């Protein structure tokens, strides 16, 4: 439970101890609150995942306090970042547990707890090896959200309807789902009165994080990367952009925060333009239709493999089109 | 688009089609959950009607007999409200379908049995032309009468696809339905599978898998390094899927590290080997139409209905090895009629070989309908 404080067992533990969040104002809770603050600062200021682990009584409450602080901060980038970093933290513990655990039964139990109970993925230990296997459809639903080419099905060990993965690969596969689950928990929290201690630390953190947030998330991208420029140019000429280029353009514009209407309008010159279909597809990518998954912008490596990359010297050291132009801003 | 403009031709075909739908309706195979499917028609005037729905088979057949369309389509998807517009249909899932088309095989003999028909005046040409000499129109369609070699190549490609689906995707034979499209292709329908929930992007990944597109050297153990490359097989081994396919093709296994290194070195290092890997994957992969499989809102030709491009039906093949598409799919009547062929042609249908001169000929109705649908002949009354 210390490693995986998002499991149902952790919620049961809190309910059974009859803990209420008012108790956080008690002095003996300082250690837990301070630990939650440290973890958030490590994540936001240094971009690092906090790996230390205490006993489960502490970690369960620390997890709860972290969510409360993030909720109270009410800064979208921090909410997303913390959700992701909590997921990565759990991912590391889970990989270690799966690699170290010798008992097949215990390994299966752990897999079921995380994969089946949380995400309804049937995953099994392959007989005679340390590999895990899951159905191709379960794999594809998740792997197609990853931008790296190594996750394409063609690059996987596939047999009889199953994909065979190392423990670390299997765990990596659920990172975004775990992150989304934590994100939703924060969003769905309804707290009538925040404990004073949380209010105070929130004010303090808001000041500490402000410069970072301003730079990182609120500055507009003044110049589009060459891949996006190229796609816009072709679109304006009425050329038929391939599906992958349309996906790149839409996910990029969505990530910039453009409105659905504006994005749909960008496709008006496409030879096969149909407003209804385009709107449906953009809304699908934005997670508002269909599977409700928010699609991310493909990585530079993926775009290169799809012949959509038109890199210039300004693209040096970036791995995703969204990073274009950010390095120069740091130097300024 | 293949346009039949002659009213006599349309009347002849429509009568034949109607009689088929009236007397042979048991040949039409409707998918499961018919009430959740979207249907569509292409009428003889080439207007397309979509967003139709039927609550049962009888209702569908009655419409086919009454309206007698040129082509009949049905969605691979199931919807809560199939007759609504696309955004309010309530998509529930879609069968996984693959389309293997002869034109994608780039057969060397294609030009030997391809003809060019003017879309304006229907004049036919044996060789490729860009302008119709009769009416100066530039809009010409290419029609083909596939030869035995073409159909055998298509059959081989289809068999290869079925094997991949069975071995790699674990799809049981009873869930794989194979159909001759009625013209120059095969459709593979995967029914009751866990793939029904997949979106277009996941289906694109399946297409890439089948064609071997995007295969990385790293996935079979060739990794980039400062000294160009080194061999380290993946932890999940090279015993399955594309890894096995390539390993077998290269003659290596998980123990032959030095042999593999030699192969990569001989091919010219990491980058050159990557190029060679692409070529091998293309040769070993299956060419399916990516647009068809990716589209989760598509309407497909309904099995057992007539293909307006050929007057042959979309026919089920239960054994691809022994299946004879131009016999099984040729179901229209035998009664003889007169046609005027626009070119000398050779056609084999229902086990009979027809050598047609550029003149008025007496042919069974099914053969006449085939040529008229391809716009290579006109009915003579």
XYZ file of C-alpha atoms in Angstrom:
713
model
C 0.000 0.000 0.000
C 2.946 2.347 0.624
C 4.071 1.945 -2.956
C 0.609 2.001 -4.469
C -1.445 4.434 -2.357
C -4.027 4.850 -5.129
C -5.317 1.276 -4.687
C -8.746 0.618 -3.205
C -7.050 -0.916 -0.137
C -5.559 2.481 0.715
C -9.001 4.115 0.609
C -10.359 1.318 2.782
C -7.522 1.880 5.258
C -8.364 5.607 5.516
C -12.042 4.826 5.999
C -11.312 2.217 8.661
C -9.066 4.563 10.637
C -11.910 7.135 10.509
C -9.392 9.764 9.479
C -10.777 13.201 8.537
C -8.826 15.901 6.745
C -9.300 18.345 9.664
C -6.780 16.215 11.495
C -4.087 17.506 9.152
C -4.006 20.692 11.212
C -2.666 18.721 14.160
C 1.110 19.228 14.808
C 1.920 15.513 14.504
C 0.795 15.696 10.889
C 3.516 18.233 9.998
C 5.872 15.517 8.873
C 3.353 14.193 6.363
C 2.439 17.638 5.029
C 6.108 18.641 4.732
C 6.858 15.427 2.904
C 4.058 16.143 0.432
C 5.411 19.684 -0.094
C 8.958 18.332 -0.671
C 7.696 15.891 -3.250
C 5.783 18.609 -5.125
C 8.776 20.952 -5.064
C 11.047 18.213 -6.367
C 8.619 17.560 -9.199
C 7.946 21.140 -10.233
C 11.294 22.797 -9.606
C 13.609 19.964 -10.621
C 11.421 17.833 -12.861
C 12.356 14.782 -10.791
C 10.327 11.938 -9.421
C 10.694 11.543 -5.661
C 11.705 7.966 -5.032
C 11.958 7.726 -1.226
C 9.537 5.447 0.552
C 8.241 5.450 4.131
C 5.894 3.064 5.906
C 2.432 2.690 4.486
C 0.632 4.709 7.193
C 2.723 7.726 6.171
C 2.651 7.163 2.414
C -1.105 6.743 2.202
C -1.703 10.031 3.976
C 1.147 11.747 2.116
C -0.523 10.753 -1.175
C -3.816 12.212 0.045
C -2.156 15.429 1.233
C -0.357 15.829 -2.114
C -3.676 15.575 -3.928
C -5.234 18.111 -1.544
C -2.431 20.621 -2.113
C -2.614 20.182 -5.891
C -6.384 20.569 -5.761
C -6.029 23.691 -3.682
C -3.354 25.149 -6.003
C -5.782 24.680 -8.893
C -3.090 25.101 -11.541
C -3.738 22.838 -14.504
C -0.047 22.262 -15.397
C 0.762 21.295 -11.812
C -2.232 18.962 -11.652
C -1.107 17.231 -14.830
C 2.526 17.108 -13.763
C 1.834 15.706 -10.327
C -0.539 13.087 -11.735
C 2.131 11.978 -14.176
C 4.916 11.942 -11.591
C 2.870 9.930 -9.105
C 2.282 7.456 -11.937
C 5.992 7.270 -12.776
C 6.828 6.800 -9.093
C 4.434 3.850 -8.844
C 5.739 2.528 -12.150
C 9.272 2.275 -10.750
C 8.124 0.393 -7.672
C 5.993 -1.943 -9.738
C 8.774 -2.755 -12.192
C 11.129 -3.577 -9.313
C 8.503 -5.731 -7.626
C 7.765 -7.659 -10.806
C 11.423 -8.265 -11.581
C 12.402 -9.230 -8.016
C 9.395 -11.302 -7.059
C 10.147 -14.980 -7.617
C 6.785 -16.399 -6.662
C 4.555 -16.619 -9.740
C 1.476 -16.514 -7.506
C 2.526 -13.276 -5.786
C 3.488 -11.786 -9.116
C 0.077 -12.646 -10.534
C -1.641 -11.153 -7.502
C 0.242 -7.901 -7.931
C -0.532 -7.802 -11.646
C -4.207 -8.397 -10.991
C -4.344 -5.688 -8.340
C -2.880 -3.056 -10.623
C -3.802 -4.099 -14.148
C -7.126 -5.857 -13.747
C -8.666 -4.103 -10.766
C -7.694 -0.601 -11.830
C -7.712 -0.794 -15.623
C -9.516 -4.041 -16.510
C -6.468 -5.386 -18.360
C -6.007 -9.141 -18.230
C -2.258 -9.618 -17.978
C -0.509 -12.859 -17.235
C 2.921 -14.210 -16.532
C 4.221 -16.160 -19.483
C 5.120 -19.696 -18.479
C 8.836 -20.418 -18.286
C 10.012 -16.822 -18.558
C 9.926 -13.489 -16.827
C 7.774 -12.061 -19.601
C 4.235 -10.799 -19.240
C 1.581 -11.199 -21.872
C -1.560 -9.285 -22.674
C -4.036 -9.424 -25.507
C -3.223 -7.541 -28.721
C -6.330 -5.380 -28.388
C -5.498 -4.371 -24.789
C -1.976 -3.602 -25.972
C -3.049 -1.535 -28.968
C -5.528 0.574 -27.008
C -2.605 1.790 -24.902
C 0.431 1.537 -27.176
C -1.064 3.686 -29.918
C -0.988 6.605 -27.472
C 2.807 6.259 -27.246
C 4.722 8.197 -29.839
C 7.924 6.160 -29.987
C 8.157 3.760 -32.896
C 9.308 0.920 -30.658
C 5.716 0.650 -29.401
C 4.333 -0.137 -32.826
C 2.929 -3.645 -32.864
C 5.316 -4.635 -35.656
C 8.222 -4.127 -33.233
C 6.758 -6.360 -30.554
C 6.881 -10.040 -29.851
C 3.428 -11.158 -31.018
C 1.968 -14.645 -30.994
C -1.482 -16.255 -30.860
C -3.273 -13.023 -30.051
C -0.872 -11.916 -27.320
C 1.913 -9.356 -27.031
C 4.851 -10.394 -24.854
C 6.509 -7.670 -22.800
C 9.235 -7.231 -20.192
C 7.862 -6.111 -16.807
C 9.185 -2.564 -17.328
C 7.533 -2.335 -20.751
C 4.225 -3.635 -19.405
C 4.285 -1.146 -16.563
C 5.247 1.727 -18.872
C 2.203 0.882 -20.937
C -0.204 1.897 -18.173
C 1.606 5.067 -17.150
C -0.749 7.449 -18.890
C -3.834 5.599 -17.626
C -2.521 5.694 -14.088
C -1.697 9.344 -14.527
C -5.199 10.029 -15.871
C -6.734 8.153 -12.964
C -4.843 10.276 -10.431
C -5.697 13.420 -12.437
C -9.387 12.541 -12.331
C -9.210 11.909 -8.593
C -7.829 15.409 -8.073
C -10.450 16.918 -10.379
C -13.297 15.030 -8.716
C -12.274 15.947 -5.148
C -14.930 17.997 -3.432
C -13.592 19.623 -0.275
C -15.893 21.996 1.565
C -13.226 23.508 3.817
C -9.524 22.980 3.239
C -7.484 22.504 6.427
C -5.621 25.683 7.391
C -2.281 24.010 6.996
C -3.059 23.127 3.391
C -4.277 26.678 2.692
C -1.066 28.187 4.056
C 1.266 25.876 2.195
C -0.761 26.419 -0.991
C -0.198 30.180 -0.804
C 3.483 29.630 -0.260
C 3.789 27.155 -3.146
C 1.804 29.365 -5.497
C 4.474 32.071 -5.108
C 7.310 29.583 -5.430
C 5.881 28.015 -8.587
C 4.658 31.186 -10.297
C 7.766 31.966 -12.356
C 7.982 28.400 -13.554
C 4.340 28.222 -14.511
C 4.454 31.557 -16.342
C 7.362 30.463 -18.456
C 6.486 26.909 -19.015
C 2.809 26.895 -19.698
C 1.379 30.290 -20.311
C 3.699 31.830 -22.870
C 2.279 31.560 -26.361
C 4.239 29.724 -28.989
C 5.045 32.544 -31.378
C 6.505 30.480 -34.143
C 5.340 27.095 -35.288
C 7.906 24.333 -35.802
C 8.771 23.546 -39.447
C 6.703 20.321 -39.516
C 3.586 22.250 -38.511
C 4.380 25.128 -40.861
C 4.772 22.652 -43.706
C 1.429 20.996 -42.957
C -0.324 24.387 -42.769
C 1.283 25.454 -46.044
C 0.135 22.291 -47.853
C -3.316 22.647 -46.360
C -3.583 26.251 -47.530
C -2.712 25.113 -51.054
C -5.568 22.633 -50.934
C -3.260 19.605 -51.056
C -4.378 16.318 -49.599
C -2.546 15.878 -46.292
C -2.044 12.277 -45.156
C -3.929 11.084 -42.084
C -0.769 11.178 -39.943
C -0.102 14.839 -40.852
C -3.686 15.807 -40.034
C -3.376 14.075 -36.680
C -0.086 15.895 -35.988
C -1.595 19.276 -36.840
C -4.747 18.784 -34.780
C -2.993 17.396 -31.682
C -0.438 20.216 -31.857
C -3.118 22.907 -32.080
C -5.108 21.265 -29.288
C -1.992 21.229 -27.108
C -1.605 24.957 -27.736
C -5.115 25.412 -26.433
C -6.726 26.423 -29.702
C -10.484 26.114 -29.842
C -12.071 23.199 -31.700
C -13.783 25.639 -34.103
C -10.481 27.267 -35.009
C -8.845 23.907 -35.646
C -11.729 22.617 -37.754
C -11.526 25.814 -39.807
C -7.850 25.095 -40.571
C -8.900 22.046 -42.592
C -11.386 23.870 -44.774
C -9.071 23.785 -47.813
C -8.583 20.020 -47.640
C -9.895 18.444 -50.851
C -12.079 16.007 -48.931
C -13.141 18.548 -46.300
C -16.349 17.719 -44.500
C -17.032 19.899 -41.522
C -18.990 17.279 -39.576
C -16.376 14.575 -40.020
C -13.474 16.946 -39.312
C -15.180 18.232 -36.164
C -15.834 14.686 -34.976
C -12.200 13.706 -35.555
C -10.773 16.782 -33.814
C -13.131 16.272 -30.889
C -12.088 12.625 -30.776
C -8.421 13.658 -30.538
C -9.338 16.177 -27.833
C -10.889 13.338 -25.812
C -14.405 14.694 -26.173
C -15.724 11.887 -28.377
C -15.207 8.142 -28.703
C -12.693 6.617 -26.304
C -12.383 9.934 -24.392
C -8.621 9.686 -24.595
C -6.698 12.909 -25.130
C -4.152 12.239 -27.871
C -0.703 13.700 -27.458
C 1.409 15.368 -30.120
C 3.546 12.761 -31.948
C 7.249 12.863 -31.097
C 9.866 14.120 -33.545
C 11.073 10.512 -33.950
C 7.603 9.373 -34.945
C 7.190 12.287 -37.367
C 10.574 11.482 -38.890
C 9.496 7.892 -39.453
C 6.338 9.148 -41.149
C 8.231 11.589 -43.382
C 6.555 14.529 -41.690
C 9.714 16.010 -40.174
C 11.274 19.057 -41.884
C 13.769 19.847 -39.161
C 15.832 23.032 -39.230
C 18.764 24.078 -37.036
C 16.237 25.528 -34.577
C 14.929 22.034 -33.927
C 18.195 21.002 -32.290
C 17.735 18.990 -29.079
C 13.957 18.879 -29.165
C 12.110 15.574 -29.100
C 8.587 16.906 -29.619
C 7.292 19.744 -31.802
C 5.793 21.354 -28.687
C 9.308 22.039 -27.414
C 10.169 24.096 -30.485
C 11.257 27.611 -29.552
C 11.364 26.981 -25.817
C 15.158 26.709 -25.515
C 15.675 30.164 -26.958
C 13.186 31.582 -24.462
C 15.136 30.102 -21.546
C 18.298 31.891 -22.665
C 16.412 35.155 -22.869
C -16.511 5.875 -61.550
C -17.843 3.252 -63.901
C -20.926 4.906 -65.416
C -23.589 2.912 -67.220
C -25.473 5.533 -69.223
C -27.427 3.506 -71.783
C -31.077 3.117 -70.692
C -31.456 -0.271 -72.399
C -28.430 -1.526 -70.470
C -29.859 -0.201 -67.211
C -33.251 -1.823 -67.824
C -31.597 -5.148 -68.706
C -29.359 -5.143 -65.609
C -32.081 -3.924 -63.277
C -34.460 -6.696 -64.382
C -31.750 -9.306 -63.873
C -30.777 -7.916 -60.468
C -34.419 -7.764 -59.336
C -35.036 -11.382 -60.337
C -31.895 -12.400 -58.441
C -32.983 -10.572 -55.270
C -36.490 -12.067 -55.610
C -35.534 -15.678 -56.292
C -32.133 -16.046 -54.610
C -32.493 -13.927 -51.511
C -31.196 -16.815 -49.409
C -27.735 -16.075 -50.892
C -27.677 -12.742 -49.094
C -25.880 -12.909 -45.819
C -26.816 -10.271 -43.272
C -24.456 -9.487 -40.412
C -25.262 -10.007 -36.759
C -27.322 -7.281 -35.071
C -28.845 -6.110 -38.361
C -30.946 -3.512 -36.519
C -27.756 -1.775 -35.368
C -26.164 -1.543 -38.826
C -26.237 1.332 -41.245
C -27.162 0.392 -44.826
C -26.559 2.301 -48.009
C -27.334 1.937 -51.706
C -25.934 3.126 -54.959
C -28.824 3.537 -57.380
C -28.492 3.012 -61.133
C -28.363 6.799 -61.574
C -25.278 6.774 -59.289
C -26.931 8.608 -56.443
C -25.844 7.290 -53.096
C -28.253 6.820 -50.213
C -26.857 6.276 -46.706
C -28.071 6.145 -43.113
C -30.735 3.508 -43.779
C -31.610 0.909 -41.192
C -33.668 -2.276 -41.128
C -35.068 -4.106 -38.202
C -34.869 -7.530 -39.846
C -33.728 -9.443 -42.886
C -37.170 -9.605 -44.494
C -37.475 -5.833 -44.496
C -34.085 -5.526 -46.186
C -34.845 -8.117 -48.875
C -38.209 -6.503 -49.616
C -36.439 -3.180 -50.235
C -33.845 -4.820 -52.490
C -36.585 -6.383 -54.620
C -38.615 -3.172 -54.712
C -35.841 -0.618 -55.304
C -33.224 -2.882 -56.940
C -30.108 -0.788 -56.425
C -26.866 -1.116 -58.371
C -24.832 -1.752 -55.208
C -25.775 -2.539 -51.616
C -23.633 -1.662 -48.620
C -23.749 -2.308 -44.902
C -21.664 -0.803 -42.091
C -18.959 -2.785 -40.353
C -19.929 -0.753 -37.295
C -22.865 -1.214 -34.979
C -24.614 1.886 -33.713
C -27.245 2.754 -31.147
C -29.045 4.828 -33.794
C -27.830 3.653 -37.236
C -30.211 5.886 -39.200
C -28.967 9.084 -37.531
C -26.274 11.326 -38.995
C -22.675 10.318 -38.299
C -22.122 12.412 -35.177
C -25.254 11.184 -33.430
C -25.235 7.512 -34.389
C -23.682 6.326 -31.125
C -20.814 4.144 -32.336
C -20.594 0.861 -30.416
C -17.833 -0.965 -32.271
C -16.890 -2.155 -35.740
C -15.911 -5.474 -37.265
C -12.307 -5.578 -38.405
C -12.274 -5.838 -42.199
C -9.424 -6.182 -44.671
C -9.588 -5.456 -48.371
C -7.066 -7.000 -50.726
C -7.277 -5.390 -54.111
C -5.692 -6.687 -57.282
C -4.518 -3.235 -58.299
C -2.271 -3.060 -55.215
C -0.353 -6.134 -56.391
C 0.949 -4.257 -59.468
C 0.820 -7.358 -61.652
C 2.944 -7.173 -64.802
C 0.090 -8.595 -66.908
C -2.406 -5.878 -65.909
C -2.010 -3.925 -69.142
C -2.733 -7.097 -71.158
C -6.299 -7.212 -69.868
C -7.058 -3.590 -69.115
C -9.345 -1.448 -71.240
C -10.129 2.244 -71.225
C -13.684 3.532 -71.394
C -14.693 7.134 -71.968
C -16.932 8.319 -69.147
C -18.656 10.734 -71.491
C -19.500 8.696 -74.603
C -18.547 5.129 -73.476
C -16.138 4.541 -76.371
C -13.679 1.762 -75.463
C -9.960 1.521 -76.142
C -7.642 -1.453 -75.868
C -4.662 0.705 -74.916
C -4.231 3.578 -72.534
C -5.346 6.910 -73.947
C -5.584 10.296 -72.293
C -8.175 11.845 -74.630
C -11.211 10.150 -76.154
C -10.899 10.366 -79.944
C -14.702 10.274 -80.325
C -15.717 13.125 -78.021
C -12.352 14.653 -76.953
C -13.208 14.108 -73.291
C -10.276 13.457 -70.969
C -12.222 11.591 -68.353
C -11.591 7.882 -68.999
C -11.851 4.905 -66.664
C -9.674 1.819 -66.709
C -11.571 -1.471 -66.505
C -9.917 -4.828 -66.149
C -10.870 -8.435 -66.765
C -8.491 -10.172 -64.351
C -6.648 -13.193 -65.737
C -5.962 -16.499 -63.953
C -2.462 -15.365 -63.005
C -3.878 -12.252 -61.344
C -6.477 -14.201 -59.418
C -3.889 -16.757 -58.267
C -1.646 -13.963 -56.981
C -4.612 -12.442 -55.163
C -5.466 -15.837 -53.710
C -1.862 -16.266 -52.452
C -1.929 -12.833 -50.818
C -5.267 -13.641 -49.180
C -3.954 -16.983 -47.876
C -0.915 -15.217 -46.451
C -3.138 -12.710 -44.671
C -5.322 -15.460 -43.207
C -2.244 -17.294 -41.918
C -0.960 -14.129 -40.249
C -4.331 -13.495 -38.653
C -4.483 -17.050 -37.344
C -0.888 -17.416 -36.129
C 0.012 -13.931 -34.887
C -3.395 -12.538 -33.988
C -4.759 -15.826 -32.653
C -8.022 -15.387 -34.562
C -9.827 -18.672 -34.869
C -10.744 -19.878 -38.362
C -14.457 -19.769 -37.555
C -14.205 -16.021 -36.949
C -12.530 -15.314 -40.284
C -14.964 -14.899 -43.166
C -13.412 -14.654 -46.623
C -15.319 -13.141 -49.538
C -14.560 -12.549 -53.197
C -15.576 -8.893 -53.648
C -17.333 -9.643 -56.933
C -14.802 -7.716 -58.982
C -11.068 -7.850 -58.353
C -10.467 -8.328 -54.679
C -11.056 -10.262 -51.506
C -12.621 -8.981 -48.294
C -11.714 -10.600 -45.002
C -14.245 -10.003 -42.231
C -13.218 -10.732 -38.652
C -16.325 -11.341 -36.602
C -16.928 -11.478 -32.840
C -13.402 -10.394 -32.067
C -11.884 -8.282 -29.292
C -10.688 -5.952 -32.055
C -14.184 -4.501 -32.561
C -13.574 -1.775 -29.985
C -10.376 -0.494 -31.583
C -10.283 3.005 -33.040
C -8.829 4.023 -36.403
C -5.355 4.641 -35.010
C -5.114 1.163 -33.488
C -6.393 -0.336 -36.756
C -3.681 1.582 -38.618
C -1.146 -0.111 -36.389
C -2.594 -3.502 -37.358
C -2.197 -2.535 -41.028
C 1.427 -1.594 -40.394
C 1.919 -4.923 -38.665
C 0.533 -6.889 -41.585
C 2.648 -5.006 -44.104
C 5.776 -4.932 -41.914
C 5.810 -1.142 -42.044
C 7.947 0.577 -39.407
C 9.958 -2.470 -38.372
C 13.022 -1.289 -36.429
C 16.414 -3.046 -36.501
C 16.372 -2.784 -32.681
C 13.321 -5.008 -32.454
C 15.340 -7.908 -33.814
C 18.484 -6.992 -31.894
C 20.520 -4.564 -34.027
C 21.280 -1.544 -31.878
C 23.006 1.687 -32.764
C 26.312 2.483 -31.084
C 29.311 4.793 -31.451
C 30.930 2.059 -33.531
C 27.836 1.893 -35.751
C 26.026 -1.091 -34.243
C 26.091 -4.030 -31.854
C 23.852 -7.066 -31.478
C 21.740 -7.530 -28.381
C 18.592 -9.570 -28.748
C 15.491 -8.161 -27.014
C 14.555 -9.674 -23.633
C 11.255 -10.796 -25.105
C 13.170 -12.875 -27.663
C 12.970 -13.318 -31.414
C 10.749 -16.390 -31.451
C 7.472 -14.764 -32.424
C 5.862 -12.440 -34.930
C 7.944 -10.302 -37.240
C 11.053 -11.010 -35.214
C 10.721 -14.686 -36.050
C 9.778 -13.969 -39.673
C 12.902 -11.857 -40.220
C 15.146 -14.206 -38.220
C 13.993 -17.134 -40.350
C 14.511 -15.118 -43.515
C 18.043 -14.220 -42.411
C 18.776 -17.774 -41.195
C 19.552 -16.787 -37.600
C 18.298 -17.639 -34.125
C 18.792 -16.203 -30.658
C 22.168 -17.965 -30.347
C 23.710 -16.726 -33.571
C 24.991 -13.329 -32.441
C 28.233 -13.423 -34.429
C 26.497 -14.713 -37.555
C 23.952 -11.917 -37.287
C 26.673 -9.300 -36.734
C 28.367 -10.547 -39.894
C 25.113 -10.194 -41.858
C 24.635 -6.601 -40.687
C 28.281 -5.798 -41.390
C 28.074 -7.288 -44.891
C 24.993 -5.282 -45.685
C 26.942 -2.086 -44.843
C 26.187 -1.361 -41.191
C 23.175 -0.128 -39.242
C 21.661 2.277 -41.784
C 22.120 0.017 -44.794
C 20.750 -2.928 -42.837
C 17.720 -0.830 -41.912
C 17.084 -0.288 -45.624
C 17.465 -3.989 -46.294
C 15.134 -4.804 -43.429
C 12.482 -2.541 -44.971
C 12.805 -4.425 -48.263
C 12.544 -7.830 -46.593
C 9.523 -6.688 -44.600
C 7.823 -5.449 -47.772
C 8.416 -8.813 -49.431
C 7.189 -10.813 -46.456
C 4.246 -8.571 -45.565
C 0.704 -8.462 -46.883
C -0.649 -5.594 -48.960
C -4.058 -4.585 -47.703
C -5.893 -1.351 -48.447
C -5.140 0.778 -45.375
C -8.074 3.168 -45.878
C -10.603 0.359 -45.690
C -9.382 -1.193 -42.454
C -8.803 2.162 -40.779
C -12.327 3.442 -41.422
C -14.640 2.549 -38.546
C -17.683 4.192 -40.135
C -17.395 2.658 -43.574
C -20.172 0.865 -45.381
C -19.025 -2.276 -47.188
C -20.571 -4.310 -49.933
C -23.094 -6.663 -48.333
C -22.200 -10.361 -48.808
C -24.402 -12.057 -51.380
C -25.391 -8.822 -53.125
C -24.440 -7.951 -56.682
C -21.380 -5.862 -57.428
C -22.511 -3.194 -59.900
C -19.050 -3.065 -61.455
C -19.253 -6.684 -62.646
C -22.729 -8.158 -62.037
C -21.013 -10.846 -59.947
C -21.974 -11.258 -56.304
C -19.785 -10.799 -53.265
C -19.355 -14.530 -52.647
C -18.181 -16.367 -49.536
C -15.173 -18.650 -49.851
C -14.996 -21.394 -47.249
C -11.845 -22.918 -48.724
C -9.638 -20.422 -50.494
C -7.557 -23.209 -52.109
C -10.442 -24.663 -54.065
C -12.567 -21.521 -54.399
C -13.343 -20.481 -57.967
C -14.406 -16.827 -57.806
C -15.685 -16.546 -61.378
C -17.883 -19.607 -60.873
C -19.174 -19.109 -57.341
C -19.869 -15.407 -57.803
C -21.557 -15.764 -61.179
C -25.177 -16.377 -60.225
C -27.314 -14.480 -62.737
C -29.468 -16.293 -65.279
C -28.304 -18.417 -68.229
C -30.950 -17.271 -70.682
C -29.253 -16.077 -73.872
C -29.367 -12.457 -75.018
C -27.693 -10.430 -77.761
C -24.953 -7.949 -76.975
C -22.761 -5.737 -79.093
C -19.208 -5.889 -77.769
C -17.123 -2.768 -78.231
C -13.830 -4.684 -78.370
C -12.706 -8.257 -79.025
C -12.513 -9.876 -75.575
C -11.815 -13.162 -73.789
C -13.819 -13.916 -70.669
C -14.163 -17.004 -68.468
C -17.300 -17.241 -66.343
C -19.123 -20.141 -64.688
C -16.517 -22.537 -66.131
C -17.217 -21.422 -69.711
C -14.738 -19.596 -71.927
C -16.091 -16.894 -74.191
C -14.106 -15.546 -77.105
C -16.031 -12.433 -78.069
C -15.627 -10.639 -81.374
C -16.149 -6.975 -81.949
C -19.690 -7.588 -83.178
C -23.152 -8.716 -82.106
C -22.887 -11.926 -80.086
C -25.341 -14.252 -78.378
C -24.295 -14.752 -74.758
C -25.812 -16.082 -71.516
C -27.374 -13.242 -69.525
C -24.684 -13.516 -66.771
C -21.853 -12.989 -69.303
C -23.734 -10.169 -71.042
C -24.333 -8.494 -67.674
C -20.635 -8.839 -66.799
C -19.532 -7.068 -69.992
C -22.258 -4.404 -69.771
C -21.352 -3.651 -66.149
C -17.784 -3.170 -67.267
C -19.129 -0.972 -70.112
C -17.396 -3.115 -72.709
C -20.676 -4.088 -74.397
C -24.265 -2.893 -74.938
C -27.438 -4.928 -74.905
C -29.115 -5.384 -78.291
C -32.911 -5.598 -78.319
